[in-house]
Amino acid sequence: MPVSAAVDGFSLTYDRDGEGPAVVLLHGWPGDRTDYRLLAPMLVERGFEVVVPDLRGFGESDKHVVDPTAQYGVAAQGRSVVGLVEELGLERPVLAGYDVGSRIAQGIARSRPDLIEGLVVAPPLPGIGKRVFSEHAQAEFWYQAFHRLPVIEELIDGNPDAVRSYLRHFWTHWSGPGFEPELDHLVDVYSKPGAFTASINWYRAGAGSVATSAKEMSPALYDRIAVPTVVLWPEFDPLFPREWSDRLDDFFSDERLRFVDGVGHYAPLEYPEILAEEIVGLG
């Protein structure tokens, strides 16, 4: 697999295929670039160049033991993605992402709107605010505080059985009805010593939805995300109920919200056809 030039000492492993308008697909936690194994071929068939990286700390990309706040948050992850876009000479790609990848795509849209054509993103989205502290939300978001505790490394890191049990919980609980996750690859990747810990550095950097929403403030009109944005909001994502989509206009100046019925959190595996449709519409 090709590997990018280092940014801040981190190189990204990525897949690249196809010709035409460019799309960069950004995965979530707990996942890696194989989250897009169904969507990427659809886009190649539709005449797109598709680039799918493993983010810092995930998959086959670098997993350096450094201060998470400095090197694993939204800005740091965004620097690596921007570096990859510039290195490959991609001309104003569409960024698509869900979960961690959605946050990173939104961060790039704020910091480098000149670089991209638009966004197609699924939750998390801004506008949650203090609702993240509701009893229902905290029953779902417990894992983000847990990921900050050192004991998680003793319980899970490097232990394939523990990794499988832990990942199975999220893949079955967050997905929609009838979805059957395929976990063997992720268990293999996340079970390597240090890999699980690297993957949760996103949360240790304070980039998870609880930390982000707690300090959230509506930006000034001129500081909203201005690139064309399609927001896809699933029906059965227990983390992000649909009523939390009510404040998108406070954070985006050119967005369109589309509800997706019958599906859960894992956008590229649960509704790849709809993602492909919306990406084609922006590209």
PDB file of C-alpha atoms in Angstrom, residues 133 138 140-152 166 170 200 203-204 208-211:
ATOM      1  CA  PHE A 133     -25.167  15.897  29.341  1.00  0.00           C
ATOM      2  CA  GLN A 138     -24.601  10.015  29.029  1.00  0.00           C
ATOM      3  CA  GLU A 140     -24.528   6.226  25.430  1.00  0.00           C
ATOM      4  CA  PHE A 141     -21.365   8.333  25.663  1.00  0.00           C
ATOM      5  CA  TRP A 142     -19.855   6.632  28.735  1.00  0.00           C
ATOM      6  CA  TYR A 143     -17.048   5.171  26.620  1.00  0.00           C
ATOM      7  CA  GLN A 144     -15.510   8.595  25.908  1.00  0.00           C
ATOM      8  CA  ALA A 145     -14.665   9.141  29.578  1.00  0.00           C
ATOM      9  CA  PHE A 146     -13.560   5.507  29.885  1.00  0.00           C
ATOM     10  CA  HIS A 147     -11.130   5.973  26.988  1.00  0.00           C
ATOM     11  CA  ARG A 148      -9.275   8.600  28.978  1.00  0.00           C
ATOM     12  CA  LEU A 149      -8.446   6.179  31.813  1.00  0.00           C
ATOM     13  CA  PRO A 150      -5.085   4.343  31.799  1.00  0.00           C
ATOM     14  CA  VAL A 151      -6.775   1.155  33.027  1.00  0.00           C
ATOM     15  CA  ILE A 152      -8.273   0.611  29.569  1.00  0.00           C
ATOM     16  CA  TYR A 166     -15.380  -4.447  23.064  1.00  0.00           C
ATOM     17  CA  PHE A 170     -20.188  -0.876  19.474  1.00  0.00           C
ATOM     18  CA  ILE A 200      -8.408   6.123  21.422  1.00  0.00           C
ATOM     19  CA  TYR A 203     -10.660  10.882  22.772  1.00  0.00           C
ATOM     20  CA  ARG A 204      -7.632  11.566  24.924  1.00  0.00           C
ATOM     21  CA  GLY A 208     -14.859  13.315  21.196  1.00  0.00           C
ATOM     22  CA  SER A 209     -18.450  14.521  21.052  1.00  0.00           C
ATOM     23  CA  VAL A 210     -18.806  15.086  24.800  1.00  0.00           C
ATOM     24  CA  ALA A 211     -15.744  17.325  25.090  1.00  0.00           C
TER      25      ALA A 211
END
